[in-house]
C-alpha atoms as a printed R data frame, in Angstrom:
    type eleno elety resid chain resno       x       y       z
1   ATOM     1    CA   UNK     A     1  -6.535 152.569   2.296
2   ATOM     2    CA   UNK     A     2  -5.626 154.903  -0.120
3   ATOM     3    CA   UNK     A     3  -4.948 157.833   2.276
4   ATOM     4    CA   UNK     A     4  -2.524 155.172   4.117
5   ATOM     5    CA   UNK     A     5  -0.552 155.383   0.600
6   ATOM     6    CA   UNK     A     6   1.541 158.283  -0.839
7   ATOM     7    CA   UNK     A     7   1.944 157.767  -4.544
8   ATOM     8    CA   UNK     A     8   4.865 158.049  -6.059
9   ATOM     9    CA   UNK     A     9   4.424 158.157 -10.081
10  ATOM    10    CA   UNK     A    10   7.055 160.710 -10.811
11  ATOM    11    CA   UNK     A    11  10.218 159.142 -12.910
12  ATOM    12    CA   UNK     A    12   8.617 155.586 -13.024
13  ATOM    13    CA   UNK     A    13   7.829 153.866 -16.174
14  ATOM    14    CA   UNK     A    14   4.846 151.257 -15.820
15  ATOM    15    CA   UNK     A    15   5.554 148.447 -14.279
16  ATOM    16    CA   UNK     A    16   4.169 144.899 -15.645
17  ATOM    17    CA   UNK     A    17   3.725 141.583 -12.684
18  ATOM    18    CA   UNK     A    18   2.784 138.521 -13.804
19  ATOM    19    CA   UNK     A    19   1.517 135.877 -11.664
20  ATOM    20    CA   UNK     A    20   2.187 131.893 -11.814
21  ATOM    21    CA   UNK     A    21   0.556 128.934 -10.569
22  ATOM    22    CA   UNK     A    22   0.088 125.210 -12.211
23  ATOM    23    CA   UNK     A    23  -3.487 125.786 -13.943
24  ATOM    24    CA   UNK     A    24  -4.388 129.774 -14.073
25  ATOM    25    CA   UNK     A    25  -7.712 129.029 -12.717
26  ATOM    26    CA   UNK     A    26  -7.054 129.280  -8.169
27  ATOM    27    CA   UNK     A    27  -3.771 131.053  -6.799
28  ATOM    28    CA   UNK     A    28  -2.535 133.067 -10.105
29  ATOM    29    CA   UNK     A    29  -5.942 135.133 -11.035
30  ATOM    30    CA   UNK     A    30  -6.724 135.346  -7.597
31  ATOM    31    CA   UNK     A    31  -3.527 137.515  -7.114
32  ATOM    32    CA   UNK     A    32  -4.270 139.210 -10.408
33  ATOM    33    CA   UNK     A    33  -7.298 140.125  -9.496
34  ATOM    34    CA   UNK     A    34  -6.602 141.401  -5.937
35  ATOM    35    CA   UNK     A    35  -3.659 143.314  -7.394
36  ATOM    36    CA   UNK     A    36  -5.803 144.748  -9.872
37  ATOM    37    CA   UNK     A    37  -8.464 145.605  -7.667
38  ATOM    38    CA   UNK     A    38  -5.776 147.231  -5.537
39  ATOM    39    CA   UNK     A    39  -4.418 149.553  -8.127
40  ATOM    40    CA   UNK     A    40  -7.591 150.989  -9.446
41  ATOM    41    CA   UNK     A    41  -8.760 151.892  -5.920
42  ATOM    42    CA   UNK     A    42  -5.051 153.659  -5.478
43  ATOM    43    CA   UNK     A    43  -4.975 155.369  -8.899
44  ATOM    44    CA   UNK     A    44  -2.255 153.178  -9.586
45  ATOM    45    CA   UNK     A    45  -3.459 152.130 -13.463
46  ATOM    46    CA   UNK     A    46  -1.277 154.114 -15.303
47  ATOM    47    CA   UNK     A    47   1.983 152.833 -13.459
48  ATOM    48    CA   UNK     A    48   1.368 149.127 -13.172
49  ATOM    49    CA   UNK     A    49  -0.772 146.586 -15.381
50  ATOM    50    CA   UNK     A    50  -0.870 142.818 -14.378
51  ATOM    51    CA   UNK     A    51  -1.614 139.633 -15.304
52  ATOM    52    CA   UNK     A    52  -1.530 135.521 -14.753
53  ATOM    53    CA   UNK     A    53  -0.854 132.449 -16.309
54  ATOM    54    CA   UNK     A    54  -0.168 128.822 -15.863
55  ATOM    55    CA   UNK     A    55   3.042 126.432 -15.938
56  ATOM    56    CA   UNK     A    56   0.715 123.768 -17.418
57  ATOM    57    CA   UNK     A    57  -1.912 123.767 -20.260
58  ATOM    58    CA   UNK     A    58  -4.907 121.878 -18.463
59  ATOM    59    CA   UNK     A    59  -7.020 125.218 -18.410
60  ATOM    60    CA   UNK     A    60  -6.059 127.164 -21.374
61  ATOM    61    CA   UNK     A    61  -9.210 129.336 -22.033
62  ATOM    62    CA   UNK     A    62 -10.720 128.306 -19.196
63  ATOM    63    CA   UNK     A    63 -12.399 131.264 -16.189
64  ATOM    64    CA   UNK     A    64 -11.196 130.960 -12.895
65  ATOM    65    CA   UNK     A    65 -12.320 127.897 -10.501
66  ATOM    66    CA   UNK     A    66 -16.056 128.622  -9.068
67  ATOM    67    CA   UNK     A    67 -14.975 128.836  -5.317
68  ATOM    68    CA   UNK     A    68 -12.005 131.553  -6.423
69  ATOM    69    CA   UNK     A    69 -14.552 133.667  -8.526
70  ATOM    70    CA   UNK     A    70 -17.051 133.437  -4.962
71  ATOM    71    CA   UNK     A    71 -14.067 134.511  -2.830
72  ATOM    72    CA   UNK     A    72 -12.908 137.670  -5.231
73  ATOM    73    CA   UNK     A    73 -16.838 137.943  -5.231
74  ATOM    74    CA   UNK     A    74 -17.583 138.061  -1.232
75  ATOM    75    CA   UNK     A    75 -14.507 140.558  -1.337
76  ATOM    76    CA   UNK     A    76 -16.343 142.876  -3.448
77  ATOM    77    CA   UNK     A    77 -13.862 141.939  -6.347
78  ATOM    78    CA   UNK     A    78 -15.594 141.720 -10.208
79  ATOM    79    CA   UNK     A    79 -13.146 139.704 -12.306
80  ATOM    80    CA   UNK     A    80 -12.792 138.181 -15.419
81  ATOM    81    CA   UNK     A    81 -10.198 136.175 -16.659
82  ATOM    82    CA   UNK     A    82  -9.379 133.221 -19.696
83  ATOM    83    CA   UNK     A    83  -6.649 131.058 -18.670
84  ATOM    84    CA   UNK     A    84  -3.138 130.729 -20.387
85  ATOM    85    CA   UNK     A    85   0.171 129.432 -20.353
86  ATOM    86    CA   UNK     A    86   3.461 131.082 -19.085
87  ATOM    87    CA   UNK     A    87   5.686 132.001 -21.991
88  ATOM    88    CA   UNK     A    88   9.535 132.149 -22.747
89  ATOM    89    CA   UNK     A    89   8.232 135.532 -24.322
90  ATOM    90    CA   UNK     A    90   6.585 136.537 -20.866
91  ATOM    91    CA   UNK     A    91  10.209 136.909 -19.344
92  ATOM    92    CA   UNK     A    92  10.870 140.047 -21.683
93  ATOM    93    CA   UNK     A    93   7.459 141.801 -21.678
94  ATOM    94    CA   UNK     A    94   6.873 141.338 -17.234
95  ATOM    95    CA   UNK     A    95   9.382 143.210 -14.993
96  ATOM    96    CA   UNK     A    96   8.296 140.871 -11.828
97  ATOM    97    CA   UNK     A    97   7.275 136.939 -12.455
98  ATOM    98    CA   UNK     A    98   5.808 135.960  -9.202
99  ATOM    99    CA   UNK     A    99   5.172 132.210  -8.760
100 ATOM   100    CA   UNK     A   100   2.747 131.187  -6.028
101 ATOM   101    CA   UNK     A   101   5.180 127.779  -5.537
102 ATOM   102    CA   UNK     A   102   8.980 126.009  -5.843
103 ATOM   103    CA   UNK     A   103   7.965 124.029  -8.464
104 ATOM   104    CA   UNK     A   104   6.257 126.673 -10.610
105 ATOM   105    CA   UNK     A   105   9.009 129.116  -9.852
106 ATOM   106    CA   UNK     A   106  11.850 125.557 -11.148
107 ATOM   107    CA   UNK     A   107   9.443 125.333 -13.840
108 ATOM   108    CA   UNK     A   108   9.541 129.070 -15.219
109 ATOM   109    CA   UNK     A   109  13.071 129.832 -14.557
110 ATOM   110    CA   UNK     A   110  13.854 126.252 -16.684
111 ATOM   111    CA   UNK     A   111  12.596 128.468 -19.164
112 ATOM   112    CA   UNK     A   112  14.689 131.741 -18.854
113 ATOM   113    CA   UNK     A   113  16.609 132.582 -22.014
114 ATOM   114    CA   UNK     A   114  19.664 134.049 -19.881
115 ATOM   115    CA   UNK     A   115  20.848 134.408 -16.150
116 ATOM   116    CA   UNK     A   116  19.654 138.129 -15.980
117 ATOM   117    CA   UNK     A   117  15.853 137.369 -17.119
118 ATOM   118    CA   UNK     A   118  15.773 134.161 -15.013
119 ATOM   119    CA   UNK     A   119  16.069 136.793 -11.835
120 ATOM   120    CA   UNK     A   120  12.783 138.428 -12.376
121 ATOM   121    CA   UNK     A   121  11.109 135.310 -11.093
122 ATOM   122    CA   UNK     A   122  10.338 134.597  -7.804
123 ATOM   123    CA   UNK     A   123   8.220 133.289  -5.168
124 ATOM   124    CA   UNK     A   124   5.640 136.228  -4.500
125 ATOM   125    CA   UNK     A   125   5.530 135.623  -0.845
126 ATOM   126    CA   UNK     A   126   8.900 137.302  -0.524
127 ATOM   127    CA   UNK     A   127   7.158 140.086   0.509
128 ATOM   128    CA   UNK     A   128   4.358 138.597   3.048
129 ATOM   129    CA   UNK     A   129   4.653 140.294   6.136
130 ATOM   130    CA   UNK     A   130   3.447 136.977   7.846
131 ATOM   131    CA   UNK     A   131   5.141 134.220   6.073
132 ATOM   132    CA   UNK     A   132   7.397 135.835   3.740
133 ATOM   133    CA   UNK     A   133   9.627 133.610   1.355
134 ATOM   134    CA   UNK     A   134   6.961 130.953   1.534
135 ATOM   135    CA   UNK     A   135   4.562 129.064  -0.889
136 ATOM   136    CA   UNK     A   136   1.078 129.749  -1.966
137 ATOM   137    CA   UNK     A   137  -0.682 126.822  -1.338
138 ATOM   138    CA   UNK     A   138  -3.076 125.031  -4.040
139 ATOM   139    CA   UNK     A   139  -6.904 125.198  -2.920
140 ATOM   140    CA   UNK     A   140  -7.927 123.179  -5.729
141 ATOM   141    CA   UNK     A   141  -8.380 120.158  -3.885
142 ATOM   142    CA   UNK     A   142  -9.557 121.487  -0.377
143 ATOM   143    CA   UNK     A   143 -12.584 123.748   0.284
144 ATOM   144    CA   UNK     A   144 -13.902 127.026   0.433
145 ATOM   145    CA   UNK     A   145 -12.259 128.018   3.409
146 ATOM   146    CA   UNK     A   146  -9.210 127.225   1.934
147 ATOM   147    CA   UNK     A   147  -9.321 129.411  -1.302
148 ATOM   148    CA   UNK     A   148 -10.590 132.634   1.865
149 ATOM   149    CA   UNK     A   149  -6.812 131.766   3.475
150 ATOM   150    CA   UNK     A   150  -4.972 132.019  -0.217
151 ATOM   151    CA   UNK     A   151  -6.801 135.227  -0.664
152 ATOM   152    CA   UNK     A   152  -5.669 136.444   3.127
153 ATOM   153    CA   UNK     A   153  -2.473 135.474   2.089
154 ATOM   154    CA   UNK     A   154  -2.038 137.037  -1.258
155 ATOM   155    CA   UNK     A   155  -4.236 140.253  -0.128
156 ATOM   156    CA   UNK     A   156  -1.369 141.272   2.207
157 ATOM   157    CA   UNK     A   157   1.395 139.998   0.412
158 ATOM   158    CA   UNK     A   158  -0.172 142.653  -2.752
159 ATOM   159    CA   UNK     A   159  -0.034 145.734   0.001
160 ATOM   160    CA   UNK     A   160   3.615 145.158   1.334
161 ATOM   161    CA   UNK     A   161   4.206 144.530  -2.957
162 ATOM   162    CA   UNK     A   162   2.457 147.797  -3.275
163 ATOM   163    CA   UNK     A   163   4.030 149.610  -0.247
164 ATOM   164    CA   UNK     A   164   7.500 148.387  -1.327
165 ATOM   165    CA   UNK     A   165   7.843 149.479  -4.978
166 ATOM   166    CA   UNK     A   166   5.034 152.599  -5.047
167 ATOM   167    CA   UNK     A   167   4.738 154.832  -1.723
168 ATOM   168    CA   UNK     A   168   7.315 156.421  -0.155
């Protein structure tokens, strides 16, 4: 993949993405991680760090759900993650808040200090090729083969993010 990519770190500053979802343990860390993964494998570490968090506070030091830690796993993804929650704060240390749903992206931008930081967040399927503008959905209360479709989903959605705002 990275041979598909032409770099482009010149006159960029590092770029920070944060990723939302109700508990930090399925959708949010999942996307961290691919991202993550993503970046390293692209020599992309020096021009964009990431990182997830939660609307709620059920999971607050909590790892990821089992079944999302198997998925990043069978995807040769290692991982490891304690569970938060999103911050006013976040809105002036992340250039990109991606929420995984409407309510998490309502719920964030309630918090926005000001017009102009409430912008940064948005629903990070904006840039699937697929499906783009919609939701993430939650796996928590399906199955395994529902947490392998979130990470289809948010695997693509990372490259076009990727293509978009660092190759030419």
């Amino acid at each position: 993949m990275s041979g598909f990519y032409k770099i482009v770190l010149d006159c960029r500053s590092m770029k920070k993405v944060l990723f939302v979802c109700l508990g930090n343990i399925c959708r949010s860390p999942m996307a961290e991680a691919i991202l993550k993964n993503k970046i390293e494998k692209l020599g992309l570490s020096s021009a964009l760090e990431c990182d997830s968090c939660g609307t709620a506070n059920y999971h607050i030091g909590d790892e990821p759900d089992y079944r999302t830690m198997k998925i990043l796993e069978n995807n040769g993804i290692k991982f490891k993650h304690l569970g938060r929650q999103f911050s006013k704060t976040d809105f002036e240390t992340f250039d990109f808040i991606f929420a995984m749903d409407k309510e998490n992206l309502r719920n964030v931008q309630k918090l926005a200090p000001n017009e102009t930081l409430k912008q940064k967040a948005m629903l990070f399927r904006e840039y699937d090729p697929v499906d783009g503008g919609r939701e993430v959905p939650d796996p928590y209360y399906g199955t395994i083969k529902n947490f392998e479709e979130v990470y289809q989903m948010l695997d693509r959605t990372c490259d076009c993010f990727i293509k978009k705002h660092f190759s030419e």
